[in-house]
XYZ file of N, CA and C in Angstrom:
564
model
N -79.537 175.935 -236.709
C -79.298 176.645 -235.494
C -78.000 176.205 -234.830
N -77.772 174.899 -234.837
C -76.556 174.379 -234.229
C -75.327 174.850 -234.996
N -75.460 174.948 -236.305
C -74.334 175.385 -237.126
C -73.978 176.837 -236.831
N -74.988 177.650 -236.590
C -74.736 179.071 -236.319
C -74.033 179.233 -234.971
N -74.462 178.489 -233.947
C -73.843 178.550 -232.626
C -72.404 178.031 -232.710
N -72.187 176.972 -233.436
C -70.854 176.406 -233.602
C -69.938 177.379 -234.340
N -70.443 178.028 -235.363
C -69.659 179.002 -236.123
C -69.333 180.213 -235.270
N -70.273 180.688 -234.469
C -70.007 181.831 -233.591
C -68.978 181.475 -232.518
N -69.063 180.297 -231.956
C -68.107 179.853 -230.940
C -66.714 179.743 -231.537
N -66.615 179.149 -232.708
C -65.319 178.994 -233.364
C -64.716 180.345 -233.706
N -65.523 181.264 -234.178
C -64.999 182.590 -234.521
C -64.584 183.346 -233.267
N -65.274 183.149 -232.159
C -64.894 183.798 -230.895
C -63.557 183.271 -230.400
N -63.364 181.989 -230.528
C -62.097 181.372 -230.100
C -60.952 181.859 -230.971
N -61.152 181.886 -232.269
C -60.098 182.353 -233.177
C -59.775 183.824 -232.952
N -60.791 184.613 -232.680
C -60.586 186.032 -232.436
C -59.802 186.257 -231.151
N -60.120 185.501 -230.090
C -59.403 185.653 -228.817
C -57.973 185.138 -228.939
N -57.758 184.100 -229.731
C -56.410 183.561 -229.924
C -55.556 184.530 -230.720
N -56.144 185.240 -231.657
C -55.398 186.198 -232.469
C -54.967 187.387 -231.629
N -55.790 187.816 -230.680
C -55.463 188.969 -229.848
C -54.523 188.606 -228.699
N -54.519 187.369 -228.245
C -53.711 186.971 -227.101
C -52.250 186.789 -227.511
N -51.362 187.110 -226.570
C -49.940 186.920 -226.818
C -49.529 185.525 -226.356
N -48.528 184.995 -227.002
C -48.033 183.700 -226.564
C -47.134 183.904 -225.346
N -46.892 182.848 -224.623
C -46.042 182.908 -223.431
C -44.626 183.326 -223.818
N -44.157 182.885 -224.950
C -42.820 183.238 -225.404
C -42.700 184.729 -225.676
N -43.748 185.320 -226.270
C -43.736 186.763 -226.525
C -43.690 187.549 -225.224
N -44.456 187.132 -224.258
C -44.472 187.801 -222.957
C -43.104 187.710 -222.293
N -42.469 186.536 -222.362
C -41.143 186.346 -221.764
C -40.113 187.247 -222.443
N -40.191 187.374 -223.758
C -39.269 188.258 -224.487
C -39.443 189.710 -224.054
N -40.677 190.127 -223.886
C -40.939 191.501 -223.469
C -40.406 191.765 -222.058
N -40.594 190.821 -221.162
C -40.102 190.972 -219.788
C -38.573 190.996 -219.759
N -37.949 190.165 -220.561
C -36.490 190.133 -220.631
C -35.953 191.451 -221.179
N -36.657 192.047 -222.112
C -36.236 193.316 -222.691
C -36.381 194.450 -221.683
N -37.333 194.365 -220.771
C -37.528 195.402 -219.762
C -36.407 195.416 -218.732
N -35.841 194.227 -218.420
C -34.796 194.147 -217.405
C -33.497 194.725 -217.958
N -32.734 195.430 -217.121
C -31.444 195.944 -217.596
C -30.435 194.799 -217.696
N -29.521 194.912 -218.641
C -28.498 193.883 -218.827
C -27.501 193.941 -217.683
N -27.039 192.795 -217.231
C -26.057 192.739 -216.155
C -24.692 193.117 -216.716
N -23.994 193.942 -215.965
C -22.678 194.387 -216.447
C -21.574 193.428 -216.052
N -21.803 192.539 -215.074
C -20.750 191.630 -214.631
C -20.790 190.284 -215.348
N -21.580 190.166 -216.376
C -21.642 188.922 -217.143
C -20.334 188.751 -217.900
N -19.756 187.550 -217.837
C -18.478 187.276 -218.481
C -18.693 186.241 -219.580
N -18.170 186.513 -220.739
C -18.287 185.593 -221.865
C -16.955 184.881 -222.021
N -16.985 183.555 -221.996
C -15.771 182.767 -222.153
C -15.541 182.486 -223.630
N -14.328 182.726 -224.076
C -13.932 182.441 -225.453
C -12.636 181.651 -225.436
N -12.214 181.176 -226.592
C -10.958 180.437 -226.671
C -9.767 181.321 -226.330
N -9.885 182.617 -226.581
C -8.769 183.516 -226.330
C -8.522 183.742 -224.844
N -9.601 183.778 -224.045
C -9.373 184.070 -222.635
C -9.323 182.819 -221.758
N -9.384 181.655 -222.348
C -9.200 180.413 -221.594
C -7.748 179.984 -221.720
N -7.147 179.590 -220.622
C -5.762 179.123 -220.696
C -5.750 177.625 -220.923
N -4.657 177.115 -221.434
C -4.545 175.681 -221.695
C -4.101 174.902 -220.465
N -3.581 175.580 -219.475
C -3.169 174.876 -218.249
C -4.388 174.642 -217.375
N -4.488 173.449 -216.846
C -5.612 173.133 -215.971
C -5.245 173.473 -214.534
N -6.250 173.736 -213.743
C -6.037 174.045 -212.340
C -6.157 172.743 -211.578
N -5.162 172.450 -210.770
C -5.147 171.206 -210.008
C -5.836 171.406 -208.671
N -6.498 170.361 -208.192
C -7.157 170.421 -206.893
C -6.153 170.281 -205.750
N -4.990 169.732 -206.047
C -3.991 169.485 -205.031
C -3.021 170.659 -204.950
N -2.447 170.897 -203.773
C -1.404 171.914 -203.702
C -0.149 171.404 -204.390
N 0.665 172.309 -204.844
C 1.890 171.931 -205.546
C 2.832 171.224 -204.579
N 3.431 170.108 -204.989
C 4.341 169.385 -204.113
C 5.644 170.159 -203.950
N 6.363 169.956 -202.820
C 7.630 170.640 -202.618
C 8.660 170.191 -203.647
N 9.594 171.074 -203.954
C 10.580 170.806 -205.000
C 11.656 169.824 -204.541
N 12.130 169.914 -203.296
C 13.209 169.015 -202.894
C 12.659 167.836 -202.104
N 13.301 166.651 -202.225
C 12.796 165.440 -201.573
C 12.834 165.513 -200.056
N 13.780 166.293 -199.483
C 13.886 166.373 -198.031
C 12.649 167.032 -197.439
N 12.172 168.093 -198.071
C 10.982 168.754 -197.548
C 9.728 167.924 -197.800
N 9.749 167.081 -198.829
C 8.601 166.210 -199.088
C 8.439 165.190 -197.981
N 9.564 164.632 -197.511
C 9.469 163.666 -196.423
C 9.135 164.360 -195.116
N 9.558 165.619 -194.956
C 9.254 166.360 -193.738
C 7.781 166.725 -193.657
N 7.171 167.010 -194.798
C 5.752 167.366 -194.790
C 4.856 166.150 -194.757
N 5.418 164.969 -194.990
C 4.627 163.752 -194.920
C 3.877 163.471 -196.199
N 4.439 163.811 -197.318
C 3.788 163.545 -198.599
C 3.744 162.039 -198.821
N 2.536 161.493 -198.959
C 2.390 160.048 -199.109
C 2.154 159.637 -200.533
N 2.011 160.561 -201.438
C 1.709 160.233 -202.825
C 3.009 160.069 -203.602
N 3.392 158.838 -203.955
C 4.630 158.645 -204.700
C 4.481 159.107 -206.139
N 5.535 159.702 -206.642
C 5.532 160.114 -208.033
C 4.918 161.479 -208.265
N 4.364 162.116 -207.256
C 3.745 163.426 -207.446
C 4.798 164.469 -207.801
N 5.959 164.359 -207.174
C 7.039 165.309 -207.463
C 7.538 165.135 -208.890
N 7.607 163.875 -209.343
C 8.078 163.616 -210.710
C 7.120 164.210 -211.733
N 5.820 164.034 -211.527
C 4.823 164.578 -212.458
C 4.901 166.095 -212.463
N 5.056 166.697 -211.290
C 5.127 168.157 -211.199
C 6.378 168.677 -211.901
N 7.518 167.983 -211.729
C 8.754 168.424 -212.383
C 8.632 168.329 -213.893
N 8.060 167.231 -214.380
C 7.900 167.065 -215.822
C 6.964 168.134 -216.387
N 5.877 168.393 -215.680
C 4.908 169.377 -216.144
C 5.497 170.780 -216.104
N 6.182 171.122 -215.003
C 6.756 172.455 -214.873
C 7.873 172.676 -215.870
N 8.670 171.638 -216.142
C 9.787 171.792 -217.070
C 9.303 171.924 -218.507
N 8.238 171.228 -218.861
C 7.786 171.224 -220.253
C 6.867 172.395 -220.582
N 6.166 172.932 -219.603
C 5.131 173.931 -219.874
C 5.652 175.248 -220.443
N 6.644 175.909 -219.837
C 6.988 177.219 -220.356
C 7.786 177.185 -221.653
N 8.492 176.103 -221.929
C 9.379 176.069 -223.083
C 8.637 175.809 -224.394
N 7.483 175.166 -224.347
C 6.825 174.744 -225.579
C 5.492 175.462 -225.777
N 5.101 175.580 -227.014
C 3.787 176.147 -227.289
C 2.747 175.025 -227.235
N 1.472 175.349 -227.049
C 0.423 174.340 -226.874
C 0.259 173.395 -228.055
N 0.394 173.897 -229.269
C 0.235 173.033 -230.439
C 1.311 171.966 -230.513
N 2.534 172.368 -230.233
C 3.645 171.414 -230.266
C 3.492 170.380 -229.157
N 3.072 170.849 -227.972
C 2.877 169.950 -226.842
C 1.769 168.956 -227.144
N 0.687 169.411 -227.776
C -0.431 168.537 -228.136
C 0.028 167.451 -229.092
N 0.763 167.834 -230.126
C 1.256 166.851 -231.096
C 2.224 165.869 -230.448
N 3.035 166.349 -229.524
C 3.988 165.467 -228.830
C 3.243 164.411 -228.018
N 2.236 164.845 -227.281
C 1.461 163.888 -226.484
C 0.662 162.947 -227.379
N 0.124 163.462 -228.465
C -0.610 162.595 -229.393
C 0.293 161.493 -229.929
N 1.513 161.858 -230.323
C 2.419 160.848 -230.891
C 2.841 159.840 -229.825
N 3.125 160.312 -228.609
C 3.520 159.392 -227.536
C 2.389 158.418 -227.215
N 1.179 158.945 -227.125
C 0.027 158.101 -226.776
C -0.279 157.124 -227.907
N -0.189 157.582 -229.147
C -0.427 156.682 -230.286
C 0.613 155.567 -230.318
N 1.863 155.912 -230.042
C 2.929 154.909 -230.032
C 2.689 153.895 -228.907
N 2.256 154.371 -227.742
C 1.993 153.474 -226.623
C 0.799 152.572 -226.923
N -0.238 153.112 -227.562
C -1.387 152.283 -227.939
C -0.988 151.216 -228.948
N -0.097 151.571 -229.864
C 0.376 150.608 -230.847
C 1.170 149.489 -230.160
N 1.975 149.855 -229.170
C 2.729 148.853 -228.421
C 1.786 147.917 -227.662
N 0.739 148.467 -227.076
C -0.243 147.655 -226.351
C -0.939 146.692 -227.303
N -1.307 147.174 -228.482
C -1.957 146.321 -229.476
C -1.042 145.176 -229.896
N 0.233 145.490 -230.101
C 1.204 144.463 -230.495
C 1.355 143.407 -229.398
N 1.439 143.834 -228.151
C 1.561 142.887 -227.042
C 0.299 142.023 -226.912
N -0.864 142.610 -227.129
C -2.096 141.821 -227.064
C -2.125 140.766 -228.164
N -1.662 141.122 -229.352
C -1.603 140.140 -230.445
C -0.643 139.011 -230.108
N 0.528 139.349 -229.553
C 1.499 138.317 -229.183
C 0.923 137.381 -228.132
N 0.203 137.925 -227.172
C -0.418 137.090 -226.140
C -1.469 136.176 -226.752
N -2.284 136.700 -227.654
C -3.305 135.884 -228.315
C -2.675 134.743 -229.101
N -1.600 135.031 -229.830
C -0.925 134.002 -230.626
C -0.327 132.942 -229.706
N 0.302 133.379 -228.606
C 0.905 132.420 -227.667
C -0.163 131.523 -227.043
N -1.316 132.102 -226.717
C -2.391 131.288 -226.138
C -2.935 130.291 -227.158
N -3.098 130.727 -228.409
C -3.589 129.800 -229.449
C -2.595 128.673 -229.695
N -1.301 129.016 -229.736
C -0.294 127.979 -229.940
C -0.286 126.991 -228.783
N -0.471 127.482 -227.564
C -0.538 126.600 -226.396
C -1.730 125.658 -226.475
N -2.865 126.160 -226.937
C -4.047 125.309 -227.084
C -3.837 124.259 -228.168
N -3.178 124.659 -229.261
C -2.892 123.684 -230.322
C -1.930 122.599 -229.842
N -0.887 122.996 -229.093
C 0.055 121.998 -228.551
C -0.662 121.037 -227.619
N -1.548 121.584 -226.770
C -2.281 120.732 -225.826
C -3.211 119.779 -226.571
N -3.899 120.278 -227.598
C -4.800 119.414 -228.359
C -4.027 118.310 -229.068
N -2.873 118.647 -229.608
C -2.053 117.651 -230.303
C -1.507 116.628 -229.314
N -1.061 117.096 -228.161
C -0.488 116.203 -227.161
C -1.539 115.260 -226.596
N -2.683 115.793 -226.219
C -3.713 114.961 -225.616
C -4.490 114.143 -226.650
N -4.393 114.508 -227.899
C -5.084 113.756 -228.945
C -4.359 112.478 -229.337
N -3.092 112.391 -229.044
C -2.297 111.222 -229.425
C -1.797 110.535 -228.153
N -2.336 109.347 -227.880
C -1.962 108.629 -226.658
C -0.499 108.223 -226.681
N 0.037 107.917 -227.858
C 1.440 107.511 -227.965
C 2.389 108.641 -227.594
N 2.054 109.863 -228.008
C 2.938 110.985 -227.673
C 2.886 111.293 -226.181
N 1.752 111.056 -225.567
C 1.677 111.274 -224.124
C 2.603 110.306 -223.396
N 2.705 109.068 -223.869
C 3.570 108.085 -223.212
C 5.042 108.355 -223.507
N 5.346 108.796 -224.726
C 6.741 108.995 -225.119
C 7.329 110.307 -224.605
N 6.588 111.398 -224.712
C 7.167 112.725 -224.507
C 6.522 113.509 -223.365
N 6.129 112.862 -222.312
C 5.457 113.580 -221.238
C 6.381 114.604 -220.585
N 7.613 114.208 -220.294
C 8.552 115.121 -219.650
C 8.885 116.302 -220.571
N 9.099 116.037 -221.845
C 9.416 117.084 -222.821
C 8.239 118.054 -222.974
N 7.031 117.524 -223.031
C 5.848 118.359 -223.163
C 5.689 119.274 -221.943
N 5.857 118.710 -220.753
C 5.703 119.506 -219.533
C 6.753 120.622 -219.464
N 7.971 120.321 -219.872
C 9.031 121.337 -219.879
C 8.690 122.457 -220.875
N 8.248 122.067 -222.055
C 7.852 123.068 -223.062
C 6.648 123.891 -222.586
N 5.732 123.247 -221.903
C 4.553 123.944 -221.378
C 4.951 124.972 -220.322
N 5.900 124.607 -219.436
C 6.381 125.557 -218.425
C 7.051 126.766 -219.069
N 7.851 126.525 -220.105
C 8.514 127.632 -220.805
C 7.485 128.541 -221.477
N 6.503 127.938 -222.112
C 5.465 128.722 -222.784
C 4.654 129.529 -221.771
N 4.348 128.915 -220.626
C 3.600 129.629 -219.584
C 4.408 130.796 -219.023
N 5.711 130.586 -218.829
C 6.568 131.666 -218.325
C 6.644 132.812 -219.345
N 6.755 132.451 -220.627
C 6.804 133.477 -221.681
C 5.484 134.239 -221.749
N 4.383 133.511 -221.643
C 3.066 134.153 -221.667
C 2.892 135.079 -220.472
N 3.336 134.646 -219.317
C 3.215 135.474 -218.117
C 4.080 136.732 -218.237
N 5.276 136.626 -218.813
C 6.120 137.809 -218.978
C 5.488 138.791 -219.971
N 4.847 138.265 -221.026
C 4.161 139.147 -221.980
C 2.964 139.829 -221.332
N 2.258 139.116 -220.472
C 1.128 139.713 -219.779
C 1.589 140.809 -218.821
N 2.742 140.593 -218.169
C 3.301 141.632 -217.306
C 3.723 142.849 -218.127
N 4.328 142.604 -219.285
C 4.727 143.707 -220.162
C 3.495 144.472 -220.637
N 2.403 143.764 -220.929
C 1.155 144.418 -221.334
C 0.605 145.279 -220.204
N 0.619 144.763 -218.991
C 0.129 145.540 -217.843
C 0.977 146.794 -217.639
N 2.290 146.667 -217.803
C 3.168 147.828 -217.661
C 2.910 148.837 -218.769
N 2.690 148.358 -219.982
C 2.421 149.260 -221.106
C 1.096 149.996 -220.895
N 0.085 149.312 -220.380
C -1.192 149.956 -220.104
C -1.055 150.986 -218.991
N -0.224 150.670 -217.990
C 0.023 151.620 -216.912
C 0.768 152.846 -217.445
N 1.710 152.629 -218.340
C 2.451 153.738 -218.932
C 1.515 154.620 -219.760
N 0.566 154.010 -220.484
C -0.414 154.773 -221.255
C -1.261 155.640 -220.326
N -1.696 155.076 -219.223
C -2.489 155.849 -218.260
C -1.674 157.006 -217.694
N -0.379 156.765 -217.432
C 0.479 157.839 -216.931
C 0.658 158.934 -217.974
N 0.823 158.551 -219.237
C 0.957 159.550 -220.302
C -0.309 160.391 -220.422
N -1.454 159.752 -220.354
C -2.712 160.481 -220.445
C -2.882 161.420 -219.247
N -2.494 160.967 -218.065
C -2.584 161.813 -216.878
C -1.603 162.975 -216.973
N -0.400 162.706 -217.462
C 0.594 163.761 -217.646
C 0.100 164.805 -218.649
N -0.519 164.357 -219.706
C -1.070 165.277 -220.702
C -2.193 166.108 -220.088
N -3.006 165.493 -219.260
C -4.085 166.223 -218.595
C -3.520 167.292 -217.673
N -2.460 166.938 -216.935
C -1.830 167.921 -216.045
C -1.158 169.040 -216.838
N -0.727 168.746 -218.058
C -0.090 169.762 -218.896
C -1.126 170.669 -219.552
N -2.402 170.353 -219.393
C -3.447 171.208 -219.915
C -3.962 170.793 -221.272
N -3.599 169.620 -221.734
C -4.089 169.151 -223.035
C -5.459 168.523 -222.821
N -6.478 168.976 -223.513
C -7.815 168.392 -223.348
C -7.832 166.928 -223.794
N -8.502 166.100 -223.025
C -8.536 164.671 -223.331
C -9.258 164.385 -224.639
N -10.168 165.259 -225.014
C -10.894 165.048 -226.275
C -9.976 165.193 -227.488
N -8.869 165.893 -227.346
C -7.952 166.086 -228.475
C -6.889 165.006 -228.530
N -6.858 164.106 -227.547
C -5.859 163.046 -227.520
C -6.354 161.757 -228.151
N -7.603 161.691 -228.523
C -8.174 160.450 -229.055
C -7.662 160.140 -230.404
């Protein structure tokens, strides 16, 4: 008796599930009933421009009007001049390759400067270990060691400044490329 009731219940459930529509089917039917919107716009590569829209207003062309308007952002006029001068003369592919090569060259320069700094720091540590490891050399050459240490520190500091400038130049190149409309994903 229990088997018959269980079989009837199961068959009733399967029968109702077969006749019922899924939520997805109902949604498709409702979507088909609605009229298509005529103002829908499809974006493609052909109708997108490569120039980006800036949030800032364009800076004045001459320096006298820039000081009269109170422009406080230094270098904005230079970026605008570079972008305006380069944009109409070149095609996007050539501009992309130009920025890629400039950025790659700047990254290579940064890598080279970082290696030089690492080598200078290691050499300084070796000199210090050698100097402090030998008590006789500390007594004989203290003045010479200190002079050499000052020179090495000055050289290391100048390399660190050059590295900071190179990193700043890389950031400026990337920003300039962004203003020129080159996507950042294509500059990697």
